[in-house]
Short mmCIF file of C-alpha atoms in Angstrom, two decimals:
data_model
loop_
_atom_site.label_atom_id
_atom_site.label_comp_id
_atom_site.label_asym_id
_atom_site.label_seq_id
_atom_site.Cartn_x
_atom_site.Cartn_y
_atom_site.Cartn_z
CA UNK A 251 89.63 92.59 58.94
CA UNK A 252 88.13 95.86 60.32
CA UNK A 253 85.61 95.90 62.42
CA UNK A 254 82.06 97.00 61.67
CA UNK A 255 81.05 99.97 63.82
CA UNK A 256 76.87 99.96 63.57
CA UNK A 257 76.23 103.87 63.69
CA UNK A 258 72.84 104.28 66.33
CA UNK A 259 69.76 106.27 65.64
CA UNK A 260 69.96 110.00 65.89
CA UNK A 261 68.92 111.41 69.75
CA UNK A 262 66.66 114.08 71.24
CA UNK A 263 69.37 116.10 73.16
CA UNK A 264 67.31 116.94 75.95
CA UNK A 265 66.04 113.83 76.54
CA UNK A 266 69.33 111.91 76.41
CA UNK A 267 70.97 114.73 78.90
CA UNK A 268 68.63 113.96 81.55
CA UNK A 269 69.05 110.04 80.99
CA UNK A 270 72.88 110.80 81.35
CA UNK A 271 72.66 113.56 84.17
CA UNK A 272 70.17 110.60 86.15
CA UNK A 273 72.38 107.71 85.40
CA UNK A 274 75.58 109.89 86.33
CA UNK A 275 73.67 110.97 89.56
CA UNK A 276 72.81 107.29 90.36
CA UNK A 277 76.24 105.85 89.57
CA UNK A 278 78.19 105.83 92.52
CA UNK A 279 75.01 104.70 95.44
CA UNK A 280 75.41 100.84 94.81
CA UNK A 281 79.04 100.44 95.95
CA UNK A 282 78.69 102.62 99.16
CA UNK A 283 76.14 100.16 99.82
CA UNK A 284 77.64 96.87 99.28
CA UNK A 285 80.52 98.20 101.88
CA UNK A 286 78.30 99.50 104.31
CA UNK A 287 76.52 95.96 104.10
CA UNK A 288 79.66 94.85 105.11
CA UNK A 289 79.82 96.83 107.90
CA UNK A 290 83.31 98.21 106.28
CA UNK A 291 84.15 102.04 106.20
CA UNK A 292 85.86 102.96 102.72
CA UNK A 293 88.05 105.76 104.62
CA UNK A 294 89.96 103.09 106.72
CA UNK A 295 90.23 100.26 104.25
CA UNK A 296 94.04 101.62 102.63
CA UNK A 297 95.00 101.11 106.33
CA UNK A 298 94.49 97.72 106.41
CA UNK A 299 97.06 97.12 103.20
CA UNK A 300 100.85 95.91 104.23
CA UNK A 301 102.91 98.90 103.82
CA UNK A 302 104.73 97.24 101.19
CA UNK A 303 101.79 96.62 98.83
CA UNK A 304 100.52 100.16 99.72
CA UNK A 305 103.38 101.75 98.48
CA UNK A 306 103.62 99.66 95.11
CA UNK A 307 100.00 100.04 94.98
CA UNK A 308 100.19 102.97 91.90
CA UNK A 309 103.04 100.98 90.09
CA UNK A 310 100.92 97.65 89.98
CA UNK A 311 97.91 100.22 88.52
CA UNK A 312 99.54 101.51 85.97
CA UNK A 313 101.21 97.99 84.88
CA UNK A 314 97.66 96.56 85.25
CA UNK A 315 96.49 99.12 83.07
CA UNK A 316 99.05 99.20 80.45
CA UNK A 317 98.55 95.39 79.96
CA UNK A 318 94.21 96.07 79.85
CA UNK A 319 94.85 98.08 76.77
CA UNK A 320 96.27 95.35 75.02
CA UNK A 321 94.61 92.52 76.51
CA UNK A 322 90.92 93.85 76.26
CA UNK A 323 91.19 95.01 72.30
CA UNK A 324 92.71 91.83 71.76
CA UNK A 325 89.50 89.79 73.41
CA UNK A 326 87.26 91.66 71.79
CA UNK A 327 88.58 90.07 68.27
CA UNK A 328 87.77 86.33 70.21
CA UNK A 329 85.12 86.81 72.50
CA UNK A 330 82.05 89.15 71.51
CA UNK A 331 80.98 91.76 73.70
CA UNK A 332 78.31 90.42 76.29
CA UNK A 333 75.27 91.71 77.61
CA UNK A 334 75.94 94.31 81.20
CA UNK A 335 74.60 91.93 83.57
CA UNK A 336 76.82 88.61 82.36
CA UNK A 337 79.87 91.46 82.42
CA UNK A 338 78.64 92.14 86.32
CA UNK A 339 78.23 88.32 86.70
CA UNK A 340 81.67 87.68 85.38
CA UNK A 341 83.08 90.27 87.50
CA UNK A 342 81.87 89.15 90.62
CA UNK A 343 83.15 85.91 90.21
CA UNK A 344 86.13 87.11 89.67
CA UNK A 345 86.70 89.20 92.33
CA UNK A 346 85.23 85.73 94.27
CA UNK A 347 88.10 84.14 93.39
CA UNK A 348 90.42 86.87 93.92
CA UNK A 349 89.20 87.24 97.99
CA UNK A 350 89.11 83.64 98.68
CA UNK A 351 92.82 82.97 98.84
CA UNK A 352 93.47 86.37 100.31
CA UNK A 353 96.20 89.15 98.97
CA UNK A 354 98.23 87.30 97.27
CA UNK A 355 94.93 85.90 94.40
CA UNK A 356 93.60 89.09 95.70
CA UNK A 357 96.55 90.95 93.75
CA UNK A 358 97.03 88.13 91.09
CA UNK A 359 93.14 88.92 90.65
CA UNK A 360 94.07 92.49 89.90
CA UNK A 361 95.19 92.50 86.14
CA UNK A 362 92.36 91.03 85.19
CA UNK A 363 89.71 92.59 86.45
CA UNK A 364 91.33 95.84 85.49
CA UNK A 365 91.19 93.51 81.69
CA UNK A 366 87.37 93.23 81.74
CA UNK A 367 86.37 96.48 83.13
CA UNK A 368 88.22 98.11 80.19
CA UNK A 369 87.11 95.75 77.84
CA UNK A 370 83.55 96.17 79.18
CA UNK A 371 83.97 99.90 78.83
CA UNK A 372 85.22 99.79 75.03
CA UNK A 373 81.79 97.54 74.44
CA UNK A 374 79.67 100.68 75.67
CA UNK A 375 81.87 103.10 73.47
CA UNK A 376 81.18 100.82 70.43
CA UNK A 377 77.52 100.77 71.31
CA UNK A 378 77.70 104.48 70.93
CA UNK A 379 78.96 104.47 67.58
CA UNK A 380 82.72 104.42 68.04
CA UNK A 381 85.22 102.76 67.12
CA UNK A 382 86.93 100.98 70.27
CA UNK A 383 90.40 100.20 67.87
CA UNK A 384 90.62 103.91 67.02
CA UNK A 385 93.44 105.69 69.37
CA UNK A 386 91.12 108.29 70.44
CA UNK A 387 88.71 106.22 71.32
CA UNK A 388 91.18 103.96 73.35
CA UNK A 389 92.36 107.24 74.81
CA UNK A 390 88.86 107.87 76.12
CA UNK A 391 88.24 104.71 77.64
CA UNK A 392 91.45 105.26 79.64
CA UNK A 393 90.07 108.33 80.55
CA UNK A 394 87.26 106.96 82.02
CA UNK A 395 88.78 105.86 84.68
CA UNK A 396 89.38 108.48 85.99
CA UNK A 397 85.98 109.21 86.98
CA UNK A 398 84.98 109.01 90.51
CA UNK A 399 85.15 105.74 92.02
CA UNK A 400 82.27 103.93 93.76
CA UNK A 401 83.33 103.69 96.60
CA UNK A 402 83.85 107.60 96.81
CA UNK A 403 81.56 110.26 97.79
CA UNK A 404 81.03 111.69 94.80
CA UNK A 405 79.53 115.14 95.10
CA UNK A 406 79.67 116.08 90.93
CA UNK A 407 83.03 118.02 91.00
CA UNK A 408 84.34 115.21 89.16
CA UNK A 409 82.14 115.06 86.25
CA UNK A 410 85.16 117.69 85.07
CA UNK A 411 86.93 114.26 84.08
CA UNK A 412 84.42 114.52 81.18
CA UNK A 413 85.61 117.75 79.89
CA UNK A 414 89.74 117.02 79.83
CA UNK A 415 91.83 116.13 76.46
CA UNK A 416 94.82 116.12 75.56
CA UNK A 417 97.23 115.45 72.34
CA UNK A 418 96.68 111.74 71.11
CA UNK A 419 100.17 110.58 70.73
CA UNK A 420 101.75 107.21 72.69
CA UNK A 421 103.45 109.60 75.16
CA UNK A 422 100.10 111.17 75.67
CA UNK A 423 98.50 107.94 76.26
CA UNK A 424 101.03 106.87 78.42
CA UNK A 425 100.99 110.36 80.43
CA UNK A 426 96.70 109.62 80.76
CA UNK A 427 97.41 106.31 82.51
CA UNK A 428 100.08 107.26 84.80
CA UNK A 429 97.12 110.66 85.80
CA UNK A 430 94.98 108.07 85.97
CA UNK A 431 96.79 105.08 87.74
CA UNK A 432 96.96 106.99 91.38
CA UNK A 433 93.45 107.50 91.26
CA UNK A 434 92.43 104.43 89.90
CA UNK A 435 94.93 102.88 92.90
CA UNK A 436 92.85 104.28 95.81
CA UNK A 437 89.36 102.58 94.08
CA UNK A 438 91.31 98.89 93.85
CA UNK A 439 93.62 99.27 96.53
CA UNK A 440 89.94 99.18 98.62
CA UNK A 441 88.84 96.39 96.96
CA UNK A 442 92.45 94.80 97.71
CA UNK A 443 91.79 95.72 101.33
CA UNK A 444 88.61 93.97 101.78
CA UNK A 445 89.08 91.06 100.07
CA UNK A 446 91.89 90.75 102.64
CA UNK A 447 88.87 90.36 105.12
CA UNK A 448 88.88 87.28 107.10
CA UNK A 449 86.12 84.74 105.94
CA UNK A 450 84.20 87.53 103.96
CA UNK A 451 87.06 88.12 101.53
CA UNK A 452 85.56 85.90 98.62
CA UNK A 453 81.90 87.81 99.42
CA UNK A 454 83.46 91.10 99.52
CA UNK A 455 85.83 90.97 96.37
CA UNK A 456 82.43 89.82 94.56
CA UNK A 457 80.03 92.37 95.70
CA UNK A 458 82.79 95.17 95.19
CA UNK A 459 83.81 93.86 91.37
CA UNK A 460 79.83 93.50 90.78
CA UNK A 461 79.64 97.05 92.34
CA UNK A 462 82.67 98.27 89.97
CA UNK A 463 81.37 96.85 87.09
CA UNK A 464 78.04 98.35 87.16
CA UNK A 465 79.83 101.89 87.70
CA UNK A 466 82.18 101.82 85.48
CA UNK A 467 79.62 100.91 82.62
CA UNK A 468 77.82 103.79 83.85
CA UNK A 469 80.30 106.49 83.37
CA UNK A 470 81.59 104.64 80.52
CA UNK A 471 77.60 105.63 79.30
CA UNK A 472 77.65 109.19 80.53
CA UNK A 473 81.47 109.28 78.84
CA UNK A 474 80.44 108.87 75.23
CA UNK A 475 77.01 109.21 75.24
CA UNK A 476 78.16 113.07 76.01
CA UNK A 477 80.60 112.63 72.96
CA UNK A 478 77.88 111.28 70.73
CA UNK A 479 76.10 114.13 71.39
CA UNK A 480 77.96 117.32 70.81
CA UNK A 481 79.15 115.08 67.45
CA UNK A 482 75.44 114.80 66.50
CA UNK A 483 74.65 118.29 67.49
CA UNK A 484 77.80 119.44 66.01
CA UNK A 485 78.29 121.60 69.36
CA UNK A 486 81.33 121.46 71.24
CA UNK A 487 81.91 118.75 73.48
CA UNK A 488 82.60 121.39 76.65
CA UNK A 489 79.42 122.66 76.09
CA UNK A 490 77.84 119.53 76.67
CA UNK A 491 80.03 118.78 79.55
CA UNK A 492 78.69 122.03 80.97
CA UNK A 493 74.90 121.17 79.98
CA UNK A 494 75.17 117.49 81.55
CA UNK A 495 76.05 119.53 85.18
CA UNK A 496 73.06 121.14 85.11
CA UNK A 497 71.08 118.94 84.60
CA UNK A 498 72.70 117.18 87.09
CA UNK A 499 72.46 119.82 89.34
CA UNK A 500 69.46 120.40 88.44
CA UNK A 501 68.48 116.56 90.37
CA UNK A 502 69.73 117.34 93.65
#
């Protein structure tokens, strides 16, 4: 049976641009707080990885991703999308779980949080209007990832992640998530790290999937709520791009 897409109200452009521009501005603060809380800089975190795991690190990404794409469509047909905070909720106790037996749940953990962050990111492109079993849409929640992660200083160069496309094809898709994967690989592979954390592993793999959670529903926001835009205001969807980073800009 297909799935019922419920088409939202019509926006004021300038209004919704500066709700994007604030929400992409605000994004990234929560997770450089949770590891400052924890008295953890995000620069030396890799470092504390065995070699081993740092070098498969990408691999396990991509492999965790490629599995998400299945495994979160195929949830949503079960389990209906659930309000932001449970998805943070749920998160965190994953990650919990993941940090309390150290890196080996720590990595066993990793598959599935990758599952529900993409799965929480197709809920937000559905609550724009699209149609998360549509390959371009799938395509785009992909490409979400490779936004900035929160643990990064983000200084706005990469809203550009907003702005790239590419043919929709399965070798395309598969070429996104292996761009993606590397990226995405630094962001968990300091997660991985911290869980790793004596005694504060469970606390720190749930504050950091809470903080991941949060960020990537953001940007999963800023993502196609810029996409619902230039559709509804039938301008193109660079323009926008280049709109939102002025505003943006415009905040500082």
């Amino acid at each position: 049976m297909n799935q019922i897409i419920v088409v939202p109200d019509p926006l004021n452009p300038e209004d919704e641009l500066e709700r994007l521009a604030r929400r992409y501005k605000a994004a990234g603060g929560l997770g450089i707080q949770v590891l400052n809380t924890l008295g953890t800089q995000a620069d030396g975190l890799l470092n504390r990885l065995p070699v081993a795991v740092q070098d498969q690190l990408t691999d396990a990404t991509r492999a965790a991703l490629t599995q998400a794409l299945g495994a979160a469509s195929r949830s949503r047909g079960v389990v209906p999308d659930q309000a932001e905070w449970l998805n943070a909720t749920v998160s965190a106790a994953m990650g919990a779980a993941g940090g309390f037996g150290g890196l080996p749940t720590a990595l066993a953990e990793l598959p599935v949080t990758t599952t529900l962050l993409l799965r929480v990111i197709e809920g937000v492109a559905e609550e724009h209007g699209f149609d998360p079993s549509a390959d371009s849409v799938r395509f785009d929640c992909i490409q979400v990832f490779a936004a900035a992660g929160p643990l990064e200083h983000d200084d706005g160069s990469d809203i550009a992640f907003l702005s790239a496309r590419m043919a929709l094809s399965g070798a395309a898709m598969q070429a996104m998530i292996t761009r993606v994967a590397p990226r995405l690989a630094v962001v968990l592979g300091q997660k991985l790290a911290a869980q790793t954390v004596p005694v504060l592993g469970a606390a720190a793999g749930a504050a950091i999937n809470f903080s991941y959670t949060k960020y990537y529903t953001d940007m999963a926001h800023v993502h196609f709520g810029l996409r619902r835009l230039s559709v509804e205001a039938d301008q193109p969807h660079e323009a926008m791009v280049e709109r939102l980073r002025t505003q943006v800009l415009a905040l500082k």
